[in-house]
Coordinates of C-alpha atoms and ligand atoms in Angstrom, one line a residue:
M1 CA -29.8 -1.2 -16.2
A2 CA -29.9 0.6 -12.9
A3 CA -29.3 4.3 -12.6
A4 CA -25.7 5.5 -13.2
S5 CA -23.6 5.6 -10.0
Q6 CA -21.7 8.6 -8.8
T7 CA -17.9 8.6 -9.3
K8 CA -16.4 8.0 -5.9
T9 CA -12.8 8.8 -4.9
Y10 CA -11.3 6.0 -2.8
R11 CA -8.3 5.9 -0.5
M12 CA -6.1 3.0 0.5
W13 CA -6.2 1.4 3.9
I14 CA -2.7 1.3 5.5
D15 CA -1.9 1.1 9.2
G16 CA -5.5 1.9 10.1
K17 CA -5.6 5.1 8.1
W18 CA -7.3 6.0 4.8
V19 CA -4.5 7.4 2.7
E20 CA -3.7 8.6 -0.8
A21 CA -0.6 7.4 -2.7
L22 CA 2.5 9.2 -1.6
S23 CA 3.0 10.4 -5.1
G24 CA -0.6 11.6 -5.3
A25 CA -1.1 9.5 -8.4
T26 CA -4.6 8.1 -9.1
R27 CA -6.2 5.6 -11.5
D28 CA -9.6 6.1 -13.1
L29 CA -11.7 3.0 -13.2
F30 CA -14.4 2.5 -15.9
D31 CA -17.4 0.3 -15.9
P32 CA -16.4 -2.4 -18.5
G33 CA -20.0 -2.7 -19.7
S34 CA -20.8 1.0 -20.2
G35 CA -17.5 2.8 -20.3
E36 CA -18.7 5.1 -17.5
L37 CA -16.2 6.5 -15.1
I38 CA -17.1 4.8 -11.8
A39 CA -14.2 5.5 -9.4
R40 CA -10.8 7.0 -8.8
V41 CA -8.4 5.0 -6.7
P42 CA -4.8 5.7 -5.5
E43 CA -2.1 4.3 -7.7
G44 CA 0.1 3.0 -5.0
S45 CA 3.8 2.4 -5.7
Q46 CA 6.7 0.5 -4.2
K47 CA 7.0 3.2 -1.5
D48 CA 3.3 2.9 -0.5
M49 CA 3.7 -0.9 -0.4
S50 CA 6.8 -0.6 1.7
L51 CA 4.9 1.6 4.3
A52 CA 2.1 -1.0 4.4
V53 CA 4.6 -3.8 4.9
D54 CA 6.2 -1.9 7.8
A55 CA 2.8 -1.3 9.4
A56 CA 2.0 -5.0 9.1
R57 CA 5.4 -6.0 10.4
Q58 CA 4.9 -3.8 13.5
A59 CA 1.4 -5.0 14.0
F60 CA 2.6 -8.6 14.0
D61 CA 5.7 -8.2 16.0
Q62 CA 3.9 -6.2 18.7
G63 CA 1.1 -8.9 18.8
A64 CA -1.8 -6.6 17.8
W65 CA -3.5 -9.7 16.4
R66 CA -1.8 -12.9 17.3
K67 CA -2.2 -12.0 21.0
V68 CA -6.0 -11.6 20.5
S69 CA -7.5 -14.9 21.7
A70 CA -8.7 -17.2 19.0
L71 CA -12.2 -16.9 20.3
D72 CA -12.1 -13.1 19.9
R73 CA -10.5 -13.3 16.5
G74 CA -13.3 -15.7 15.5
K75 CA -15.9 -13.3 16.9
L76 CA -14.6 -10.4 14.8
L77 CA -14.5 -12.6 11.6
F78 CA -18.1 -13.5 12.3
K79 CA -18.9 -9.8 12.4
V80 CA -17.2 -9.3 9.0
A81 CA -19.3 -12.2 7.5
N82 CA -22.5 -10.5 8.9
A83 CA -21.5 -7.1 7.6
I84 CA -20.9 -8.5 4.2
R85 CA -24.3 -10.1 4.2
N86 CA -25.9 -6.8 5.4
E87 CA -24.4 -5.0 2.4
S88 CA -24.7 -7.8 -0.1
Q89 CA -26.7 -5.9 -2.6
F90 CA -24.5 -2.9 -2.6
L91 CA -21.3 -5.1 -2.8
A92 CA -22.8 -7.2 -5.6
E93 CA -23.7 -4.2 -7.7
L94 CA -20.3 -2.6 -7.1
E95 CA -18.7 -5.8 -8.3
V96 CA -20.7 -5.8 -11.5
R97 CA -19.8 -2.2 -12.2
N98 CA -16.1 -2.8 -11.6
C99 CA -15.6 -6.2 -13.3
G100 CA -18.6 -6.7 -15.5
K101 CA -20.0 -10.0 -14.4
P102 CA -23.8 -10.6 -14.4
L103 CA -25.5 -9.6 -11.2
A104 CA -26.6 -13.1 -10.3
E105 CA -23.0 -14.2 -10.4
A106 CA -21.8 -11.3 -8.3
E107 CA -24.5 -12.1 -5.7
F108 CA -23.2 -15.6 -5.5
D109 CA -19.6 -14.3 -5.1
V110 CA -20.7 -12.0 -2.3
A111 CA -22.5 -14.7 -0.5
D112 CA -19.5 -17.0 -0.9
A113 CA -17.2 -14.3 0.6
A114 CA -19.5 -14.0 3.7
N115 CA -19.5 -17.8 4.0
C116 CA -15.8 -17.9 3.7
F117 CA -15.3 -15.5 6.6
E118 CA -17.9 -17.5 8.6
F119 CA -16.1 -20.8 7.9
Y120 CA -12.8 -19.5 9.1
A121 CA -14.3 -17.6 12.0
G122 CA -15.5 -20.9 13.3
L123 CA -12.1 -22.5 12.6
A124 CA -10.1 -19.9 14.5
T125 CA -10.8 -21.8 17.8
K126 CA -10.1 -25.2 16.3
I127 CA -6.5 -24.7 15.4
H128 CA -4.7 -27.2 17.5
G129 CA -1.3 -28.9 18.0
Q130 CA -0.5 -32.5 18.9
T131 CA 1.1 -34.4 21.7
L132 CA 3.2 -37.4 20.8
S133 CA 4.6 -40.2 22.7
V134 CA 8.5 -40.1 22.4
P135 CA 11.2 -42.5 23.5
A136 CA 13.0 -40.2 26.0
N137 CA 11.8 -39.1 29.4
S138 CA 10.3 -36.0 28.0
V139 CA 7.0 -34.3 27.0
S140 CA 7.0 -33.4 23.4
Y141 CA 4.3 -31.6 21.6
V142 CA 3.6 -29.6 18.5
V143 CA 2.0 -26.1 18.4
R144 CA 0.8 -24.2 15.5
E145 CA 1.6 -20.5 15.2
P146 CA 0.8 -17.8 12.6
V147 CA 3.4 -17.5 9.9
G148 CA 3.6 -13.7 10.4
V149 CA 3.2 -11.0 7.7
C150 CA 1.3 -12.3 4.8
G151 CA 1.5 -10.6 1.4
Q152 CA -1.6 -11.4 -0.7
I153 CA -2.0 -10.6 -4.4
I154 CA -5.2 -11.3 -6.2
P155 CA -6.7 -11.1 -9.8
W156 CA -9.6 -9.2 -11.3
N157 CA -12.1 -12.0 -12.1
Y158 CA -13.5 -12.6 -8.5
P159 CA -12.3 -9.5 -6.6
L160 CA -14.3 -9.8 -3.4
M161 CA -14.3 -13.6 -3.2
M162 CA -10.5 -13.8 -3.8
A163 CA -10.0 -11.2 -1.1
A164 CA -12.1 -13.3 1.3
W165 CA -10.3 -16.6 0.3
K166 CA -7.0 -14.9 1.2
L167 CA -7.8 -12.7 4.3
A168 CA -10.2 -15.0 6.2
P169 CA -7.9 -18.0 6.8
A170 CA -4.8 -15.8 7.3
L171 CA -6.6 -13.7 10.0
A172 CA -8.2 -16.8 11.6
A173 CA -4.7 -18.2 12.1
G174 CA -3.5 -15.0 13.7
N175 CA -1.5 -13.5 10.8
V176 CA -1.5 -9.9 9.6
C177 CA -2.0 -9.1 6.0
V178 CA -1.1 -6.8 3.2
L179 CA -3.5 -7.4 0.3
K180 CA -3.0 -6.0 -3.2
P181 CA -6.1 -6.3 -5.3
S182 CA -5.9 -6.2 -9.1
E183 CA -5.3 -2.6 -10.2
L184 CA -8.4 -3.1 -12.4
T185 CA -10.8 -4.2 -9.6
P186 CA -9.9 -2.9 -6.2
L187 CA -13.3 -1.5 -5.2
T188 CA -14.9 -4.3 -3.2
A189 CA -11.6 -5.0 -1.4
L190 CA -11.6 -1.3 -0.3
E191 CA -15.2 -1.6 0.8
L192 CA -14.2 -4.8 2.7
A193 CA -11.4 -2.7 4.4
R194 CA -14.1 -0.3 5.6
I195 CA -16.1 -3.3 7.0
I196 CA -12.9 -4.6 8.7
E197 CA -12.3 -1.2 10.3
A198 CA -16.0 -0.9 11.4
V199 CA -16.0 -4.3 13.2
G200 CA -12.9 -3.3 15.2
I201 CA -10.0 -5.4 13.7
P202 CA -7.0 -3.4 15.1
P203 CA -5.0 -1.0 12.9
G204 CA -2.2 -2.5 10.8
V205 CA -3.6 -6.0 10.9
V206 CA -5.2 -5.7 7.5
N207 CA -3.7 -3.3 4.9
I208 CA -5.1 -2.9 1.4
V209 CA -2.7 -1.3 -1.1
T210 CA -4.0 -0.4 -4.5
G211 CA -1.6 -0.2 -7.4
P212 CA -0.1 -2.1 -10.3
G213 CA 1.8 -5.4 -10.3
V214 CA 5.1 -3.9 -11.2
G215 CA 5.8 -1.4 -8.4
A216 CA 3.4 -2.3 -5.7
G217 CA 3.0 -6.0 -6.4
D218 CA 6.6 -7.0 -6.9
E219 CA 7.7 -5.0 -3.8
L220 CA 5.3 -7.1 -1.7
A221 CA 6.5 -10.4 -3.3
S222 CA 10.2 -9.6 -2.7
S223 CA 10.1 -7.7 0.6
P224 CA 12.3 -9.5 3.2
K225 CA 9.9 -8.2 5.8
V226 CA 7.1 -10.4 4.5
D227 CA 7.0 -14.0 5.7
K228 CA 4.6 -15.5 3.2
I229 CA 3.2 -14.6 -0.2
A230 CA -0.1 -15.9 -1.4
F231 CA -0.8 -15.2 -5.0
T232 CA -3.7 -15.9 -7.4
G233 CA -3.2 -14.9 -11.0
G234 CA -1.6 -15.9 -14.2
T235 CA 1.1 -18.6 -14.4
A236 CA 3.7 -16.2 -15.9
T237 CA 3.2 -13.8 -13.0
G238 CA 3.3 -16.7 -10.6
R239 CA 6.9 -17.4 -11.8
K240 CA 7.9 -13.8 -11.1
I241 CA 6.3 -14.0 -7.7
M242 CA 8.3 -17.1 -7.0
L243 CA 11.5 -15.4 -8.0
G244 CA 10.8 -12.4 -5.8
A245 CA 10.0 -14.7 -2.9
T246 CA 13.6 -16.0 -3.0
S247 CA 14.8 -12.8 -1.4
N248 CA 14.1 -14.2 2.1
L249 CA 12.8 -17.7 1.1
K250 CA 9.4 -16.7 2.2
K251 CA 6.6 -19.3 2.3
I252 CA 4.7 -19.3 -1.0
S253 CA 1.3 -20.4 -2.3
L254 CA 0.2 -20.0 -5.9
E255 CA -3.2 -20.3 -7.5
L256 CA -2.6 -20.0 -11.2
G257 CA -4.2 -20.6 -14.6
G258 CA -5.8 -23.6 -16.2
K259 CA -6.8 -25.2 -19.5
N260 CA -9.4 -27.5 -18.1
P261 CA -10.9 -30.5 -19.9
N262 CA -14.6 -31.1 -19.7
I263 CA -15.1 -34.7 -20.9
V264 CA -18.5 -35.9 -22.2
F265 CA -18.9 -39.6 -22.8
A266 CA -21.7 -41.0 -25.0
D267 CA -23.4 -42.5 -22.0
A268 CA -23.8 -39.2 -20.2
D269 CA -27.2 -37.6 -19.4
F270 CA -27.4 -35.7 -22.7
E271 CA -29.2 -32.5 -21.5
A272 CA -27.2 -32.3 -18.3
A273 CA -24.0 -32.5 -20.3
V274 CA -25.1 -29.8 -22.8
D275 CA -25.8 -27.4 -19.8
G276 CA -22.6 -28.4 -18.1
A277 CA -20.6 -27.7 -21.3
L278 CA -22.1 -24.3 -21.7
F279 CA -21.9 -23.3 -18.0
G280 CA -18.4 -24.7 -17.7
A281 CA -17.1 -22.6 -20.6
F282 CA -19.1 -19.4 -20.4
A283 CA -19.9 -18.6 -16.7
N284 CA -18.2 -15.3 -15.8
Q285 CA -17.6 -14.7 -19.6
G286 CA -15.1 -17.6 -19.5
E287 CA -12.8 -15.4 -17.3
V288 CA -12.4 -18.3 -14.8
C289 CA -9.2 -20.2 -14.0
S290 CA -11.2 -23.4 -13.8
A291 CA -13.3 -22.8 -17.0
G292 CA -14.0 -26.0 -18.9
S293 CA -12.4 -24.4 -22.0
R294 CA -11.6 -27.8 -23.7
L295 CA -14.7 -29.8 -24.4
L296 CA -13.7 -33.4 -25.1
V297 CA -16.6 -35.2 -26.8
E298 CA -17.0 -38.8 -27.6
K299 CA -17.3 -39.1 -31.4
S300 CA -20.6 -41.0 -31.5
I301 CA -22.5 -38.1 -29.9
H302 CA -20.3 -35.3 -31.3
S303 CA -22.7 -34.0 -33.9
A304 CA -25.8 -34.3 -31.7
L305 CA -24.1 -32.6 -28.8
I306 CA -22.8 -29.7 -30.9
A307 CA -26.2 -29.2 -32.4
A308 CA -27.8 -29.1 -29.0
I309 CA -25.2 -26.7 -27.7
L310 CA -25.6 -24.3 -30.6
K311 CA -29.4 -24.4 -30.1
K312 CA -28.9 -23.0 -26.6
I313 CA -26.3 -20.3 -27.4
P314 CA -29.0 -17.7 -28.2
R315 CA -30.1 -18.0 -24.5
I316 CA -26.8 -16.5 -23.4
K317 CA -28.0 -13.0 -23.3
L318 CA -25.2 -10.5 -23.6
G319 CA -25.4 -7.1 -21.9
H320 CA -24.5 -5.0 -18.9
G321 CA -24.3 -7.1 -15.8
L322 CA -27.0 -5.1 -14.1
T323 CA -29.5 -5.5 -16.9
P324 CA -32.1 -8.1 -15.9
G325 CA -31.8 -11.4 -17.7
V326 CA -28.2 -10.9 -18.8
K327 CA -26.2 -14.1 -18.7
M328 CA -22.9 -12.8 -20.0
G329 CA -21.3 -9.4 -19.3
P330 CA -18.4 -7.6 -21.0
L331 CA -14.8 -8.6 -20.7
I332 CA -12.7 -6.8 -18.1
S333 CA -11.0 -4.4 -20.5
S334 CA -10.6 -3.6 -24.2
D335 CA -6.9 -4.9 -24.0
H336 CA -8.1 -8.2 -22.7
R337 CA -10.9 -8.4 -25.3
Q338 CA -8.2 -7.8 -27.9
K339 CA -6.1 -10.6 -26.5
V340 CA -9.1 -13.0 -26.7
E341 CA -9.9 -11.8 -30.2
N342 CA -6.3 -12.6 -31.2
Y343 CA -6.8 -16.2 -30.0
I344 CA -9.9 -16.3 -32.2
K345 CA -7.8 -15.3 -35.2
I346 CA -5.2 -17.9 -34.2
G347 CA -7.9 -20.6 -34.0
I348 CA -9.1 -19.8 -37.5
K349 CA -5.6 -19.7 -38.9
E350 CA -4.8 -23.1 -37.2
G351 CA -7.7 -24.6 -39.2
A352 CA -10.3 -25.1 -36.4
T353 CA -14.0 -24.7 -37.4
L354 CA -15.6 -21.6 -36.0
L355 CA -19.1 -22.7 -35.1
C356 CA -20.4 -19.5 -33.6
G357 CA -19.4 -16.1 -32.2
G358 CA -15.9 -14.7 -32.8
Q359 CA -17.5 -11.2 -33.2
R360 CA -18.3 -8.2 -31.1
P361 CA -22.1 -8.1 -30.8
S362 CA -23.8 -5.3 -32.8
G363 CA -26.2 -2.8 -31.4
A364 CA -26.0 0.6 -29.6
E365 CA -26.1 -1.1 -26.1
F366 CA -22.8 -2.8 -26.8
E367 CA -20.8 0.0 -28.3
A368 CA -19.3 1.4 -25.1
G369 CA -18.5 -2.0 -23.4
N370 CA -15.9 -4.7 -24.0
F371 CA -18.5 -7.3 -25.3
L372 CA -17.6 -10.4 -27.2
E373 CA -20.0 -13.1 -28.4
P374 CA -19.7 -16.6 -26.9
T375 CA -17.4 -18.4 -29.4
I376 CA -17.1 -22.1 -30.2
F377 CA -14.4 -23.8 -32.3
D378 CA -15.0 -27.4 -33.4
H379 CA -12.5 -30.0 -34.7
V380 CA -9.8 -28.5 -32.5
S381 CA -6.7 -30.7 -32.4
P382 CA -4.9 -31.0 -29.1
Q383 CA -1.8 -29.5 -30.6
M384 CA -3.4 -26.2 -31.6
R385 CA -2.7 -23.1 -29.5
I386 CA -6.4 -22.7 -28.7
A387 CA -6.3 -26.1 -27.1
R388 CA -3.1 -25.5 -25.1
E389 CA -3.1 -21.9 -23.9
E390 CA -5.3 -20.2 -21.4
I391 CA -7.5 -17.8 -23.3
F392 CA -9.5 -16.6 -20.3
G393 CA -12.5 -15.5 -22.3
P394 CA -15.7 -16.9 -23.8
V395 CA -14.0 -19.3 -26.2
L396 CA -14.7 -23.0 -26.2
S397 CA -12.5 -25.5 -28.0
V398 CA -14.2 -28.8 -28.9
I399 CA -12.0 -31.8 -29.3
P400 CA -13.5 -35.1 -30.4
F401 CA -12.2 -38.4 -29.0
E402 CA -12.9 -42.1 -29.6
T403 CA -11.9 -44.1 -26.5
E404 CA -11.7 -43.6 -22.7
E405 CA -7.9 -43.9 -22.9
Q406 CA -7.7 -41.3 -25.5
A407 CA -9.9 -38.9 -23.5
I408 CA -7.6 -39.3 -20.5
Q409 CA -4.5 -38.8 -22.6
I410 CA -5.8 -35.6 -24.2
A411 CA -7.2 -34.4 -20.8
N412 CA -3.7 -34.7 -19.2
D413 CA -1.8 -33.4 -22.2
T414 CA -1.4 -29.9 -20.7
E415 CA 1.0 -28.0 -18.6
Y416 CA -1.9 -27.1 -16.3
G417 CA -3.7 -29.2 -13.8
L418 CA -6.4 -27.1 -12.1
A419 CA -9.8 -28.7 -12.8
A420 CA -11.7 -31.2 -15.0
G421 CA -15.2 -32.4 -15.6
V422 CA -16.4 -35.9 -16.5
W423 CA -19.9 -36.6 -17.8
T424 CA -21.1 -40.3 -17.7
K425 CA -23.8 -42.4 -16.1
N426 CA -21.4 -45.2 -15.7
V427 CA -20.1 -44.9 -12.2
N428 CA -17.1 -47.2 -12.8
R429 CA -16.0 -45.2 -15.8
G430 CA -16.5 -42.0 -13.9
L431 CA -14.3 -43.1 -11.0
R432 CA -11.7 -44.7 -13.4
V433 CA -11.3 -41.5 -15.3
M434 CA -11.3 -39.1 -12.3
N435 CA -8.6 -41.2 -10.7
Q436 CA -6.4 -40.7 -13.7
I437 CA -6.9 -37.0 -14.2
R438 CA -3.9 -35.0 -13.0
A439 CA -5.9 -32.0 -11.6
G440 CA -6.7 -30.6 -8.2
I441 CA -10.5 -30.4 -8.7
V442 CA -12.5 -33.0 -10.6
W443 CA -16.3 -32.8 -11.1
L444 CA -18.5 -35.7 -12.1
N445 CA -21.8 -34.8 -13.8
T446 CA -21.5 -31.2 -12.8
Y447 CA -19.1 -28.3 -13.4
H448 CA -17.9 -25.4 -11.2
P449 CA -19.4 -25.9 -7.8
T450 CA -17.0 -25.5 -5.0
F451 CA -17.3 -25.1 -1.3
N452 CA -15.4 -23.2 1.4
E453 CA -15.0 -26.6 3.2
M454 CA -13.1 -28.1 0.3
P455 CA -9.5 -27.6 -0.9
W456 CA -9.0 -25.5 -4.0
G457 CA -5.8 -25.5 -6.1
G458 CA -3.9 -27.1 -8.9
Y459 CA -1.4 -29.8 -10.0
K460 CA 1.5 -29.0 -12.3
Q461 CA 1.7 -25.4 -13.4
S462 CA -1.7 -24.5 -12.0
G463 CA -0.2 -23.8 -8.6
I464 CA 1.5 -24.7 -5.4
G465 CA -0.5 -25.4 -2.2
R466 CA -4.2 -25.3 -1.5
E467 CA -6.7 -22.7 -0.4
L468 CA -9.9 -23.2 1.5
G469 CA -11.1 -25.8 3.9
L470 CA -8.8 -27.2 6.6
Y471 CA -6.0 -27.4 4.0
G472 CA -6.2 -23.6 3.3
I473 CA -5.4 -22.7 6.9
E474 CA -2.3 -24.9 7.0
G475 CA -0.5 -22.6 4.6
Y476 CA -0.9 -19.8 7.1
L477 CA 0.5 -21.7 10.1
E478 CA 4.0 -22.6 11.2
I479 CA 4.6 -25.8 13.1
K480 CA 6.7 -25.7 16.2
Q481 CA 8.1 -28.7 18.1
I482 CA 8.3 -28.2 21.8
N483 CA 10.5 -30.6 23.9
I484 CA 10.5 -30.6 27.7
N485 CA 13.0 -32.8 29.5
L486 CA 11.5 -34.4 32.6
D487 CA 14.8 -35.9 33.8
E488 CA 16.9 -33.5 35.9
T489 CA 20.1 -35.5 35.7
P490 CA 22.9 -33.8 33.7
I491 CA 23.4 -35.7 30.4
G492 CA 27.2 -36.2 31.2
W493 CA 28.1 -36.3 27.5
Y494 CA 31.5 -34.6 28.0
Ligands
NAD501 P1 -2.2 -11.4 -13.4 O1 -1.2 -12.5 -13.1 O2 -1.9 -10.5 -14.6 O3 -2.4 -10.5 -12.2 C1 -2.7 -11.0 -10.9 C2 -2.3 -10.0 -9.8 O4 -0.9 -10.0 -9.9 C3 -2.7 -8.6 -10.0 O5 -3.0 -8.0 -8.8 C4 -1.5 -7.9 -10.6 O6 -1.4 -6.5 -10.3 C5 -0.4 -8.7 -9.9 N1 0.9 -8.6 -10.6 C6 1.1 -8.6 -12.0 N2 2.4 -8.6 -12.2 C7 3.1 -8.7 -11.0 C8 4.4 -8.8 -10.6 N3 5.4 -8.8 -11.5 N4 4.7 -8.9 -9.3 C9 3.7 -8.9 -8.4 N5 2.4 -8.8 -8.7 C10 2.1 -8.7 -10.0 O7 -3.6 -12.1 -13.6 P2 -5.0 -11.5 -13.9 O8 -5.0 -11.2 -15.4 O9 -5.3 -10.5 -12.9 O10 -5.9 -12.7 -13.7 C11 -6.1 -13.8 -14.5 C12 -5.3 -15.0 -14.2 O11 -5.6 -15.4 -12.8 C13 -5.6 -16.2 -15.0 O12 -4.4 -16.8 -15.5 C14 -6.4 -17.1 -14.1 O13 -6.4 -18.4 -14.4 C15 -5.8 -16.8 -12.8 N6 -6.7 -17.2 -11.7 C16 -6.4 -18.3 -11.0 C17 -7.3 -18.7 -10.0 C18 -7.0 -20.0 -9.2 O14 -7.7 -20.2 -8.2 N7 -6.1 -20.9 -9.6 C19 -8.4 -17.9 -9.7 C20 -8.6 -16.8 -10.4 C21 -7.7 -16.4 -11.4

């Protein structure tokens, strides 16, 4: 592991100024892998959020950003992308210290965040309306305009990447933003604010308020001065956000949880499916909305696949995310580990077969962190809670199936609909199954890759709307009809 970092005291970024919470309250943040104090951040409240919303409102209404040409907005966003790249090692290591993930995964996230800013920087100049042929003697056309003040609330599992997914399209479209990172992982978002200041994005256009969900977050969701709320987090919180948004019927987009099926047919490439099952379930410690946490396996290969998976489990090296070779870091907090451990107890009680894990790893290097072994349950029935509820940790539930129809039925038997994987060499079967899966992202013979060019989001209770790609910017644009009468004769109706 790299040398210990110095504890840094951060401030929030509101109206172009670095500020403490009005109350003076702060929160200490600890490295989830070592327990070391890494930073102190302001604990913003409803009052701080209210100030940030006022600043954003003013910035939008006075045109601080929407009147900047699309070309210049794009140029500034390109600069943000470059600055992220220039600081990628620092940002990746900070991400590891704050949220625990292995360094290689954090490096990927930082690169993705830069790519996201670059994608939307290029898109800023491609937002366009439409001219339509209409029956009357008039010119009618459609213009797209920014929605206004966008409130953005993000979770702790991909802190910088989620900040980029939210800010980049909103800013490209000419909106102003108030972003609330998770109270557990605000550090890279605050560093991003520093970058945003340095490249010259005007004051008040981006505001980053640190603080808890209740207080800072719900104020943002319910404020009548906010035009849109974009939320990524748990489904239960999403419901509350939706209720808050009714105050002024603000536009809303939600990226929520998942209980995603990863379906392996007997005719799949066996080794690829083994890797895909493990990566789908255990990347980012399983703290992934799209984790393939339900492994549906065709009965004829069930025993062989389980044996091959178990053989590879020892390769998932646990440890601090900065330790070379580590493949699985600690969970985000001891509370969260307890929640995951509780699900392990539930799985045992429900009668599932615990194949591996279920324990905290032993050894001095694990004592101060929130580590948990990768855990696999076999013979899980679709009715068990471990097959239905999002655990959000390194716990895989294996569910055997006999026929294609049964696999589809089990896959869709969930309140969620975020992602799914299908493993087969039979292209007809692959397409048949993918067509019938009710989810926003479906992978064939792979798991997890996604691109800034492609839409991200869920069916059913996994969300409302889509992020990323051309779809992602739509949610940050209003559509205005413009109608010009070319006939000067009075209409003479009365
Ligand atoms: P969470 O819902 O507890 O918190 C998410 C954010 O909402 C945090 O910033 C939190 O402070 C804030 N918040 C909490 N209560 C609030 C309230 N009443 N009003 C306003 N804001 C509030 O989620 P989490 O534990 O941080 O993240 C894990 C969840 O996020 C999982 O369910 C996961 O599936 C989901 N997630 C979804 C996606 C996706 O793209 N669909 C991506 C990542 C994470």
